[in-house]
PDB file of C-alpha atoms in Angstrom:
ATOM      1  CA  MET D   5     -14.003 -16.399  -7.936  1.00  0.00           C
ATOM      2  CA  LYS D   6     -13.170 -16.387 -11.641  1.00  0.00           C
ATOM      3  CA  ALA D   7     -10.184 -18.650 -10.963  1.00  0.00           C
ATOM      4  CA  ASP D   8     -12.235 -20.953  -8.703  1.00  0.00           C
ATOM      5  CA  VAL D   9     -10.066 -20.009  -5.741  1.00  0.00           C
ATOM      6  CA  GLU D  10     -13.246 -19.154  -3.861  1.00  0.00           C
ATOM      7  CA  GLN D  11     -16.762 -20.467  -4.445  1.00  0.00           C
ATOM      8  CA  PRO D  12     -19.038 -18.547  -2.077  1.00  0.00           C
ATOM      9  CA  GLU D  13     -22.583 -19.690  -1.567  1.00  0.00           C
ATOM     10  CA  TYR D  14     -23.861 -16.106  -1.654  1.00  0.00           C
ATOM     11  CA  VAL D  15     -22.610 -12.829  -3.135  1.00  0.00           C
ATOM     12  CA  ILE D  16     -24.152  -9.675  -1.693  1.00  0.00           C
ATOM     13  CA  ASN D  17     -24.410  -6.468  -3.728  1.00  0.00           C
ATOM     14  CA  ILE D  18     -23.769  -3.442  -1.472  1.00  0.00           C
ATOM     15  CA  LYS D  19     -23.820  -0.755  -4.197  1.00  0.00           C
ATOM     16  CA  ALA D  20     -27.165   0.598  -2.964  1.00  0.00           C
ATOM     17  CA  LEU D  21     -25.613   1.632   0.373  1.00  0.00           C
ATOM     18  CA  PRO D  22     -24.928   5.390   0.730  1.00  0.00           C
ATOM     19  CA  LEU D  23     -21.146   5.019   0.953  1.00  0.00           C
ATOM     20  CA  GLY D  24     -19.991   6.845  -2.153  1.00  0.00           C
ATOM     21  CA  ASP D  25     -19.412  10.360  -0.839  1.00  0.00           C
ATOM     22  CA  ILE D  26     -16.159  12.327  -0.621  1.00  0.00           C
ATOM     23  CA  ARG D  27     -16.481  15.147   1.881  1.00  0.00           C
ATOM     24  CA  PRO D  28     -14.466  17.557   4.046  1.00  0.00           C
ATOM     25  CA  LEU D  29     -14.148  16.602   7.723  1.00  0.00           C
ATOM     26  CA  PRO D  30     -14.495  19.032  10.642  1.00  0.00           C
ATOM     27  CA  ASP D  31     -10.811  18.668  11.579  1.00  0.00           C
ATOM     28  CA  GLY D  32      -9.678  19.750   8.119  1.00  0.00           C
ATOM     29  CA  GLY D  33      -9.234  16.259   6.745  1.00  0.00           C
ATOM     30  CA  VAL D  34     -11.227  14.485   4.041  1.00  0.00           C
ATOM     31  CA  GLY D  35     -13.542  11.486   4.274  1.00  0.00           C
ATOM     32  CA  LEU D  36     -13.599   8.947   1.437  1.00  0.00           C
ATOM     33  CA  GLY D  37     -16.649   6.736   1.076  1.00  0.00           C
ATOM     34  CA  ALA D  38     -15.908   3.039   0.704  1.00  0.00           C
ATOM     35  CA  LEU D  39     -17.950   2.852  -2.522  1.00  0.00           C
ATOM     36  CA  ALA D  40     -16.399   5.930  -4.161  1.00  0.00           C
ATOM     37  CA  THR D  41     -14.421   4.703  -7.145  1.00  0.00           C
ATOM     38  CA  ASN D  42     -10.665   5.061  -7.381  1.00  0.00           C
ATOM     39  CA  ALA D  43     -11.089   7.190 -10.505  1.00  0.00           C
ATOM     40  CA  ARG D  44     -13.486   9.605  -8.808  1.00  0.00           C
ATOM     41  CA  THR D  45     -11.276   9.782  -5.731  1.00  0.00           C
ATOM     42  CA  ALA D  46      -8.115  10.619  -7.697  1.00  0.00           C
ATOM     43  CA  ALA D  47      -9.954  13.298  -9.702  1.00  0.00           C
ATOM     44  CA  HIS D  48     -11.834  14.890  -6.797  1.00  0.00           C
ATOM     45  CA  PRO D  49     -10.843  18.545  -6.159  1.00  0.00           C
ATOM     46  CA  LEU D  50     -10.407  17.976  -2.409  1.00  0.00           C
ATOM     47  CA  VAL D  51      -8.056  15.048  -2.972  1.00  0.00           C
ATOM     48  CA  ARG D  52      -6.106  16.744  -5.733  1.00  0.00           C
ATOM     49  CA  ALA D  53      -5.668  19.914  -3.655  1.00  0.00           C
ATOM     50  CA  ARG D  54      -4.931  18.411  -0.225  1.00  0.00           C
ATOM     51  CA  TYR D  55      -3.637  14.903  -0.959  1.00  0.00           C
ATOM     52  CA  PRO D  56      -1.875  14.844  -4.341  1.00  0.00           C
ATOM     53  CA  LEU D  57       0.276  11.970  -3.032  1.00  0.00           C
ATOM     54  CA  LEU D  58      -2.844   9.800  -2.830  1.00  0.00           C
ATOM     55  CA  ALA D  59      -4.025  10.881  -6.276  1.00  0.00           C
ATOM     56  CA  ALA D  60      -0.622  10.028  -7.749  1.00  0.00           C
ATOM     57  CA  ALA D  61      -0.621   6.569  -6.146  1.00  0.00           C
ATOM     58  CA  ILE D  62      -4.122   5.768  -7.417  1.00  0.00           C
ATOM     59  CA  LEU D  63      -3.217   6.859 -10.946  1.00  0.00           C
ATOM     60  CA  ALA D  64      -0.137   4.622 -10.815  1.00  0.00           C
ATOM     61  CA  GLY D  65      -2.248   1.539 -10.101  1.00  0.00           C
ATOM     62  CA  GLY D  66      -4.332  -0.291 -12.674  1.00  0.00           C
ATOM     63  CA  SER D  67      -5.800   0.815 -15.986  1.00  0.00           C
ATOM     64  CA  PRO D  68      -8.433   3.554 -16.385  1.00  0.00           C
ATOM     65  CA  GLN D  69     -11.012   0.810 -16.855  1.00  0.00           C
ATOM     66  CA  VAL D  70     -10.034  -0.762 -13.531  1.00  0.00           C
ATOM     67  CA  ARG D  71      -9.996   2.594 -11.705  1.00  0.00           C
ATOM     68  CA  ASN D  72     -13.470   3.369 -13.021  1.00  0.00           C
ATOM     69  CA  MET D  73     -14.801   0.177 -11.405  1.00  0.00           C
ATOM     70  CA  ALA D  74     -12.579  -0.315  -8.356  1.00  0.00           C
ATOM     71  CA  THR D  75     -13.819   1.175  -5.084  1.00  0.00           C
ATOM     72  CA  ASN D  76     -11.835   2.508  -2.149  1.00  0.00           C
ATOM     73  CA  GLY D  77     -13.143  -0.220   0.128  1.00  0.00           C
ATOM     74  CA  GLY D  78     -12.400  -2.863  -2.466  1.00  0.00           C
ATOM     75  CA  ASN D  79      -8.876  -1.561  -3.005  1.00  0.00           C
ATOM     76  CA  ILE D  80      -7.808  -1.911   0.607  1.00  0.00           C
ATOM     77  CA  ASN D  81      -9.353  -5.393   0.785  1.00  0.00           C
ATOM     78  CA  GLN D  82      -7.891  -6.810  -2.426  1.00  0.00           C
ATOM     79  CA  ARG D  83      -6.214 -10.186  -2.215  1.00  0.00           C
ATOM     80  CA  THR D  84      -2.626 -11.164  -2.858  1.00  0.00           C
ATOM     81  CA  ARG D  85      -0.826 -10.980  -6.211  1.00  0.00           C
ATOM     82  CA  CYS D  86       0.763 -14.426  -5.652  1.00  0.00           C
ATOM     83  CA  HIS D  87       0.387 -16.671  -8.705  1.00  0.00           C
ATOM     84  CA  TYR D  88       0.543 -19.779  -6.498  1.00  0.00           C
ATOM     85  CA  PHE D  89      -2.533 -18.512  -4.660  1.00  0.00           C
ATOM     86  CA  TYR D  90      -4.444 -18.401  -7.955  1.00  0.00           C
ATOM     87  CA  ASP D  91      -3.130 -21.755  -9.201  1.00  0.00           C
ATOM     88  CA  ILE D  92      -5.394 -24.230  -7.429  1.00  0.00           C
ATOM     89  CA  GLY D  93      -3.060 -27.041  -8.501  1.00  0.00           C
ATOM     90  CA  THR D  94      -0.388 -25.830  -6.049  1.00  0.00           C
ATOM     91  CA  VAL D  95      -0.339 -25.663  -2.256  1.00  0.00           C
ATOM     92  CA  CYS D  96      -1.088 -22.349  -0.553  1.00  0.00           C
ATOM     93  CA  ASN D  97      -1.642 -21.543   3.098  1.00  0.00           C
ATOM     94  CA  LYS D  98      -3.832 -18.554   2.242  1.00  0.00           C
ATOM     95  CA  ARG D  99      -6.115 -20.730   0.162  1.00  0.00           C
ATOM     96  CA  GLU D 100      -5.978 -23.841   2.366  1.00  0.00           C
ATOM     97  CA  PRO D 101      -4.656 -23.295   5.904  1.00  0.00           C
ATOM     98  CA  GLY D 102      -1.839 -25.666   6.739  1.00  0.00           C
ATOM     99  CA  ALA D 103      -1.266 -26.832   3.157  1.00  0.00           C
ATOM    100  CA  GLY D 104       2.156 -25.199   2.785  1.00  0.00           C
ATOM    101  CA  CYS D 105       3.634 -22.421   0.640  1.00  0.00           C
ATOM    102  CA  ALA D 106       4.617 -23.317  -2.921  1.00  0.00           C
ATOM    103  CA  ALA D 107       6.426 -20.001  -3.457  1.00  0.00           C
ATOM    104  CA  ILE D 108       9.252 -20.633  -1.003  1.00  0.00           C
ATOM    105  CA  GLY D 109      12.314 -21.884  -2.856  1.00  0.00           C
ATOM    106  CA  ALA D 110      10.489 -21.694  -6.198  1.00  0.00           C
ATOM    107  CA  ARG D 111       9.833 -19.066  -8.866  1.00  0.00           C
ATOM    108  CA  ASN D 112       9.251 -16.057  -6.627  1.00  0.00           C
ATOM    109  CA  ARG D 113      10.706 -12.906  -8.172  1.00  0.00           C
ATOM    110  CA  VAL D 114       7.528 -10.895  -7.453  1.00  0.00           C
ATOM    111  CA  HIS D 115       7.240 -12.062  -3.872  1.00  0.00           C
ATOM    112  CA  ALA D 116       7.839 -10.097  -0.693  1.00  0.00           C
ATOM    113  CA  LEU D 117      11.117  -9.314   1.047  1.00  0.00           C
ATOM    114  CA  LEU D 118       9.639  -7.779   4.206  1.00  0.00           C
ATOM    115  CA  GLY D 119       7.115  -9.130   6.670  1.00  0.00           C
ATOM    116  CA  THR D 120       7.357 -12.697   5.379  1.00  0.00           C
ATOM    117  CA  SER D 121       7.149 -15.904   7.380  1.00  0.00           C
ATOM    118  CA  PRO D 122       7.897 -19.597   6.758  1.00  0.00           C
ATOM    119  CA  ASP D 123       4.214 -19.927   5.837  1.00  0.00           C
ATOM    120  CA  CYS D 124       3.822 -17.100   3.303  1.00  0.00           C
ATOM    121  CA  MET D 125       5.829 -14.606   1.249  1.00  0.00           C
ATOM    122  CA  ALA D 126       3.042 -13.142  -0.898  1.00  0.00           C
ATOM    123  CA  ALA D 127       3.362  -9.418  -1.675  1.00  0.00           C
ATOM    124  CA  PHE D 128       0.501  -7.023  -1.010  1.00  0.00           C
ATOM    125  CA  PRO D 129      -0.532  -5.467  -4.353  1.00  0.00           C
ATOM    126  CA  SER D 130      -2.193  -2.090  -3.641  1.00  0.00           C
ATOM    127  CA  ASP D 131      -0.678   1.239  -4.690  1.00  0.00           C
ATOM    128  CA  MET D 132      -3.388   3.254  -2.969  1.00  0.00           C
ATOM    129  CA  CYS D 133      -2.667   1.677   0.422  1.00  0.00           C
ATOM    130  CA  VAL D 134       0.999   2.686   0.273  1.00  0.00           C
ATOM    131  CA  ALA D 135      -0.007   6.352   0.061  1.00  0.00           C
ATOM    132  CA  LEU D 136      -2.660   5.846   2.745  1.00  0.00           C
ATOM    133  CA  ALA D 137       0.031   4.450   5.057  1.00  0.00           C
ATOM    134  CA  ALA D 138       2.217   7.507   4.478  1.00  0.00           C
ATOM    135  CA  LEU D 139      -0.782   9.763   5.161  1.00  0.00           C
ATOM    136  CA  ASP D 140      -1.697   7.820   8.338  1.00  0.00           C
ATOM    137  CA  ALA D 141      -5.281   7.312   7.173  1.00  0.00           C
ATOM    138  CA  ARG D 142      -7.987   5.694   9.315  1.00  0.00           C
ATOM    139  CA  VAL D 143     -10.364   2.964   8.162  1.00  0.00           C
ATOM    140  CA  ASN D 144     -13.960   3.241   9.381  1.00  0.00           C
ATOM    141  CA  LEU D 145     -15.666  -0.084  10.080  1.00  0.00           C
ATOM    142  CA  PHE D 146     -19.223  -1.005  11.026  1.00  0.00           C
ATOM    143  CA  GLY D 147     -20.658  -4.308  12.191  1.00  0.00           C
ATOM    144  CA  PRO D 148     -22.847  -5.982  14.807  1.00  0.00           C
ATOM    145  CA  GLY D 149     -20.710  -4.447  17.549  1.00  0.00           C
ATOM    146  CA  GLY D 150     -21.176  -0.937  16.177  1.00  0.00           C
ATOM    147  CA  ALA D 151     -18.679   1.459  14.621  1.00  0.00           C
ATOM    148  CA  ARG D 152     -14.927   1.433  15.145  1.00  0.00           C
ATOM    149  CA  GLN D 153     -11.881   2.986  13.520  1.00  0.00           C
ATOM    150  CA  VAL D 154      -8.518   1.378  12.731  1.00  0.00           C
ATOM    151  CA  ARG D 155      -5.325   2.984  11.459  1.00  0.00           C
ATOM    152  CA  ILE D 156      -4.523   1.813   7.939  1.00  0.00           C
ATOM    153  CA  ARG D 157      -1.035   0.888   9.190  1.00  0.00           C
ATOM    154  CA  ASP D 158      -2.679  -1.621  11.554  1.00  0.00           C
ATOM    155  CA  TYR D 159      -5.433  -2.816   9.213  1.00  0.00           C
ATOM    156  CA  HIS D 160      -3.487  -5.454   7.242  1.00  0.00           C
ATOM    157  CA  CYS D 161      -2.015  -8.409   9.123  1.00  0.00           C
ATOM    158  CA  LEU D 162       1.434  -9.915   8.782  1.00  0.00           C
ATOM    159  CA  PRO D 163       1.182 -13.560   7.692  1.00  0.00           C
ATOM    160  CA  GLY D 164       2.950 -15.105  10.672  1.00  0.00           C
ATOM    161  CA  ARG D 165       1.533 -18.571  11.282  1.00  0.00           C
ATOM    162  CA  THR D 166      -1.936 -17.559  10.010  1.00  0.00           C
ATOM    163  CA  PRO D 167      -1.480 -16.105   6.497  1.00  0.00           C
ATOM    164  CA  TRP D 168      -5.145 -16.685   5.685  1.00  0.00           C
ATOM    165  CA  VAL D 169      -6.005 -13.885   8.151  1.00  0.00           C
ATOM    166  CA  GLU D 170      -5.244 -10.861   5.984  1.00  0.00           C
ATOM    167  CA  ASN D 171      -6.844  -7.966   7.900  1.00  0.00           C
ATOM    168  CA  VAL D 172      -8.552  -7.077  11.160  1.00  0.00           C
ATOM    169  CA  LEU D 173     -12.119  -7.205   9.826  1.00  0.00           C
ATOM    170  CA  ARG D 174     -14.400  -9.062  12.205  1.00  0.00           C
ATOM    171  CA  ARG D 175     -17.215 -11.380  11.182  1.00  0.00           C
ATOM    172  CA  ASN D 176     -20.069  -9.478   9.502  1.00  0.00           C
ATOM    173  CA  GLU D 177     -18.092  -6.214   9.601  1.00  0.00           C
ATOM    174  CA  LEU D 178     -17.938  -3.829   6.649  1.00  0.00           C
ATOM    175  CA  VAL D 179     -15.561  -1.069   5.584  1.00  0.00           C
ATOM    176  CA  VAL D 180     -17.691   2.081   5.299  1.00  0.00           C
ATOM    177  CA  GLY D 181     -15.058   4.741   4.669  1.00  0.00           C
ATOM    178  CA  ILE D 182     -11.518   6.069   5.010  1.00  0.00           C
ATOM    179  CA  ASP D 183     -10.593   9.254   6.884  1.00  0.00           C
ATOM    180  CA  LEU D 184      -7.587  11.276   5.764  1.00  0.00           C
ATOM    181  CA  PRO D 185      -6.138  13.453   8.558  1.00  0.00           C
ATOM    182  CA  PRO D 186      -5.171  17.064   7.866  1.00  0.00           C
ATOM    183  CA  VAL D 187      -1.633  16.999   6.566  1.00  0.00           C
ATOM    184  CA  SER D 188       0.210  19.175   4.076  1.00  0.00           C
ATOM    185  CA  PHE D 189       3.416  18.327   2.289  1.00  0.00           C
ATOM    186  CA  GLY D 190       2.966  21.105  -0.269  1.00  0.00           C
ATOM    187  CA  SER D 191       4.941  20.165  -3.364  1.00  0.00           C
ATOM    188  CA  HIS D 192       7.379  17.982  -1.415  1.00  0.00           C
ATOM    189  CA  TYR D 193       5.907  14.589  -2.132  1.00  0.00           C
ATOM    190  CA  THR D 194       6.319  11.804  -4.633  1.00  0.00           C
ATOM    191  CA  TYR D 195       4.984   8.384  -5.507  1.00  0.00           C
ATOM    192  CA  LEU D 196       7.638   6.462  -7.384  1.00  0.00           C
ATOM    193  CA  LYS D 197       6.642   3.107  -8.835  1.00  0.00           C
ATOM    194  CA  ILE D 198       9.118   0.844 -10.583  1.00  0.00           C
ATOM    195  CA  ARG D 199       7.692  -1.967 -12.692  1.00  0.00           C
ATOM    196  CA  GLU D 200       8.854  -4.183 -15.506  1.00  0.00           C
ATOM    197  CA  SER D 201       7.026  -2.388 -18.301  1.00  0.00           C
ATOM    198  CA  ARG D 202       4.757   0.603 -18.873  1.00  0.00           C
ATOM    199  CA  THR D 203       1.738  -1.643 -18.960  1.00  0.00           C
ATOM    200  CA  CYS D 204      -0.557  -1.812 -15.942  1.00  0.00           C
ATOM    201  CA  ALA D 205       1.712  -4.079 -13.933  1.00  0.00           C
ATOM    202  CA  PHE D 206       2.233  -4.547 -10.229  1.00  0.00           C
ATOM    203  CA  ALA D 207       5.152  -2.739  -8.616  1.00  0.00           C
ATOM    204  CA  ILE D 208       8.584  -4.269  -8.331  1.00  0.00           C
ATOM    205  CA  ILE D 209       8.909  -1.614  -5.656  1.00  0.00           C
ATOM    206  CA  SER D 210       6.973   1.573  -4.977  1.00  0.00           C
ATOM    207  CA  VAL D 211       7.767   4.401  -2.573  1.00  0.00           C
ATOM    208  CA  ALA D 212       5.438   7.069  -1.168  1.00  0.00           C
ATOM    209  CA  VAL D 213       7.220  10.076   0.361  1.00  0.00           C
ATOM    210  CA  GLY D 214       5.838  13.192   1.991  1.00  0.00           C
ATOM    211  CA  LEU D 215       8.088  15.867   3.503  1.00  0.00           C
ATOM    212  CA  GLU D 216       7.375  19.081   5.391  1.00  0.00           C
ATOM    213  CA  MET D 217      10.262  21.391   4.486  1.00  0.00           C
ATOM    214  CA  GLU D 218      11.311  24.659   6.094  1.00  0.00           C
ATOM    215  CA  GLY D 219      14.407  26.564   5.062  1.00  0.00           C
ATOM    216  CA  GLY D 220      16.018  23.531   3.487  1.00  0.00           C
ATOM    217  CA  VAL D 221      15.425  21.408   6.599  1.00  0.00           C
ATOM    218  CA  ILE D 222      13.009  18.496   6.913  1.00  0.00           C
ATOM    219  CA  ARG D 223      10.580  19.381   9.701  1.00  0.00           C
ATOM    220  CA  HIS D 224       8.715  16.100   9.346  1.00  0.00           C
ATOM    221  CA  GLY D 225       8.826  13.245   6.856  1.00  0.00           C
ATOM    222  CA  ARG D 226       7.038  10.008   6.090  1.00  0.00           C
ATOM    223  CA  VAL D 227       8.017   7.134   3.803  1.00  0.00           C
ATOM    224  CA  ALA D 228       6.032   4.000   2.948  1.00  0.00           C
ATOM    225  CA  LEU D 229       6.938   1.078   0.680  1.00  0.00           C
ATOM    226  CA  GLY D 230       4.858  -1.098  -1.612  1.00  0.00           C
ATOM    227  CA  GLY D 231       5.498  -4.150  -3.767  1.00  0.00           C
ATOM    228  CA  VAL D 232       8.190  -5.568  -1.458  1.00  0.00           C
ATOM    229  CA  ALA D 233       6.214  -6.471   1.658  1.00  0.00           C
ATOM    230  CA  THR D 234       3.309  -8.615   2.769  1.00  0.00           C
ATOM    231  CA  ARG D 235       1.413  -5.437   3.675  1.00  0.00           C
ATOM    232  CA  PRO D 236       1.942  -1.702   3.069  1.00  0.00           C
ATOM    233  CA  TRP D 237       5.290  -1.193   4.773  1.00  0.00           C
ATOM    234  CA  TYR D 238       5.764   1.642   7.244  1.00  0.00           C
ATOM    235  CA  VAL D 239       8.555   2.067   9.789  1.00  0.00           C
ATOM    236  CA  PRO D 240       7.682   4.814  12.340  1.00  0.00           C
ATOM    237  CA  ALA D 241      11.337   5.275  13.345  1.00  0.00           C
ATOM    238  CA  VAL D 242      11.998   6.819   9.919  1.00  0.00           C
ATOM    239  CA  GLU D 243      10.061   9.906  11.044  1.00  0.00           C
ATOM    240  CA  ASP D 244      12.508  10.428  13.920  1.00  0.00           C
ATOM    241  CA  MET D 245      15.482   9.897  11.608  1.00  0.00           C
ATOM    242  CA  LEU D 246      14.269  12.588   9.185  1.00  0.00           C
ATOM    243  CA  ARG D 247      13.036  15.172  11.710  1.00  0.00           C
ATOM    244  CA  GLY D 248      15.166  18.320  11.816  1.00  0.00           C
ATOM    245  CA  ARG D 249      17.738  17.002   9.338  1.00  0.00           C
ATOM    246  CA  SER D 250      19.024  18.520   6.135  1.00  0.00           C
ATOM    247  CA  PRO D 251      18.676  16.338   3.043  1.00  0.00           C
ATOM    248  CA  SER D 252      21.864  14.454   2.222  1.00  0.00           C
ATOM    249  CA  ALA D 253      23.022  11.297   0.499  1.00  0.00           C
ATOM    250  CA  THR D 254      24.151   9.890   3.853  1.00  0.00           C
ATOM    251  CA  LEU D 255      20.787  10.548   5.508  1.00  0.00           C
ATOM    252  CA  PHE D 256      18.798   8.993   2.693  1.00  0.00           C
ATOM    253  CA  HIS D 257      21.120   5.998   2.571  1.00  0.00           C
ATOM    254  CA  ASP D 258      20.441   5.465   6.287  1.00  0.00           C
ATOM    255  CA  VAL D 259      16.680   5.842   5.754  1.00  0.00           C
ATOM    256  CA  ALA D 260      16.734   3.169   3.058  1.00  0.00           C
ATOM    257  CA  ARG D 261      18.726   0.859   5.294  1.00  0.00           C
ATOM    258  CA  LEU D 262      16.257   1.333   8.154  1.00  0.00           C
ATOM    259  CA  LEU D 263      13.248   0.733   5.925  1.00  0.00           C
ATOM    260  CA  LEU D 264      14.749  -2.484   4.596  1.00  0.00           C
ATOM    261  CA  HIS D 265      15.997  -3.774   7.941  1.00  0.00           C
ATOM    262  CA  GLY D 266      15.001  -7.399   8.365  1.00  0.00           C
ATOM    263  CA  ALA D 267      14.436  -8.005   4.645  1.00  0.00           C
ATOM    264  CA  VAL D 268      14.835 -11.650   3.678  1.00  0.00           C
ATOM    265  CA  HIS D 269      15.291 -12.709   0.063  1.00  0.00           C
ATOM    266  CA  ASP D 270      14.839 -16.081  -1.538  1.00  0.00           C
ATOM    267  CA  GLN D 271      16.655 -17.402  -4.575  1.00  0.00           C
ATOM    268  CA  GLY D 272      14.344 -15.669  -7.031  1.00  0.00           C
ATOM    269  CA  ASN D 273      13.976 -12.124  -5.674  1.00  0.00           C
ATOM    270  CA  ALA D 274      17.467 -11.103  -4.496  1.00  0.00           C
ATOM    271  CA  ASP D 275      17.779  -8.548  -7.320  1.00  0.00           C
ATOM    272  CA  ARG D 276      14.903  -6.534  -5.863  1.00  0.00           C
ATOM    273  CA  LEU D 277      16.721  -6.212  -2.565  1.00  0.00           C
ATOM    274  CA  ALA D 278      19.664  -4.686  -4.442  1.00  0.00           C
ATOM    275  CA  LEU D 279      17.368  -2.311  -6.362  1.00  0.00           C
ATOM    276  CA  ALA D 280      15.222  -1.163  -3.437  1.00  0.00           C
ATOM    277  CA  PRO D 281      17.723   1.199  -1.705  1.00  0.00           C
ATOM    278  CA  ARG D 282      18.310   3.103  -4.950  1.00  0.00           C
ATOM    279  CA  VAL D 283      14.586   3.563  -5.526  1.00  0.00           C
ATOM    280  CA  ILE D 284      13.998   4.763  -1.953  1.00  0.00           C
ATOM    281  CA  GLN D 285      16.820   7.315  -2.175  1.00  0.00           C
ATOM    282  CA  ARG D 286      15.641   8.557  -5.553  1.00  0.00           C
ATOM    283  CA  ALA D 287      12.086   9.004  -4.237  1.00  0.00           C
ATOM    284  CA  LEU D 288      13.366  11.011  -1.272  1.00  0.00           C
ATOM    285  CA  TRP D 289      15.331  13.361  -3.536  1.00  0.00           C
ATOM    286  CA  GLN D 290      12.291  13.796  -5.792  1.00  0.00           C
ATOM    287  CA  ALA D 291      10.238  14.829  -2.769  1.00  0.00           C
ATOM    288  CA  VAL D 292      12.922  17.279  -1.638  1.00  0.00           C
ATOM    289  CA  THR D 293      13.034  18.971  -5.028  1.00  0.00           C
ATOM    290  CA  GLY D 294       9.265  18.942  -5.420  1.00  0.00           C
ATOM    291  CA  SER D 295       9.298  16.951  -8.638  1.00  0.00           C
ATOM    292  CA  PRO D 296       6.644  14.243  -8.210  1.00  0.00           C
ATOM    293  CA  PRO D 297       6.272  12.180 -11.386  1.00  0.00           C
ATOM    294  CA  CYS D 298       2.741  11.980 -12.744  1.00  0.00           C
ATOM    295  CA  GLN D 299       3.394   8.627 -14.330  1.00  0.00           C
ATOM    296  CA  PRO D 300       5.130   5.571 -12.817  1.00  0.00           C
ATOM    297  CA  CYS D 301       8.602   4.741 -14.028  1.00  0.00           C
ATOM    298  CA  ALA D 302       9.255   1.543 -15.942  1.00  0.00           C
ATOM    299  CA  GLY D 303      12.885   1.335 -14.857  1.00  0.00           C
ATOM    300  CA  MET D 304      15.827   3.191 -13.452  1.00  0.00           C
ATOM    301  CA  PRO D 305      17.783   5.402 -15.855  1.00  0.00           C
TER     302      PRO D 305
END
């Protein structure tokens, strides 16, 4: 709205709705209200104790001022980071269906490598959603048709031929909360975010990893990527690749290759495709050793 990308006739304030709670669920999980702020969510004792991966991802995204204002529902519904989308002097299929994509073949270093189409290569910006994908969270929706629940991994749409359709929200439907299932990675998790500086910048690539370890063997593992795809990127086959395996350089190399399968680079973002496997492998080793960084990294040592 501030950039005149959208000029809605009405803006509705929903802050009076009772959607700000964070509570334990009967199955041992945790429910996050859509209007609970990111700051409150990251600092909440239930989240810090049971889902430190989520807390780490939230703290890696945005400034304290932003986290104090941003809500959980707003975070998962935030728009693209594409500068062509915000420049109303350029063509953009998200802004004007059928107009074309100005990013393709142009200055596009921050654009996506995975999940792109000939109509859009805009990267999805959220850090929080990357952790939610690794945790297999559920989004609770309510609208004229009643209540329904959608997995966060299915909530955001690939651009395909309709990049202006960004999620599965139906007309007059509202996000009312997010359910986190009971899951425990103990200390074997990490959220590694690589960005160009230590300012509050978007990720060049981010990796959320959670591992269940037993006797030096990975019982179960999950990996999600951010910053390099048109939505939070999750490949279910990675779980099968990790299950019952001992950590090794060969295994983690294969995991990175599987996660990046199908990646397509343009002339401006090829360097990120070279960097991504190293970041994924480093994140996996950090999770194995139980050394999750509290602050995002500015670059690779």
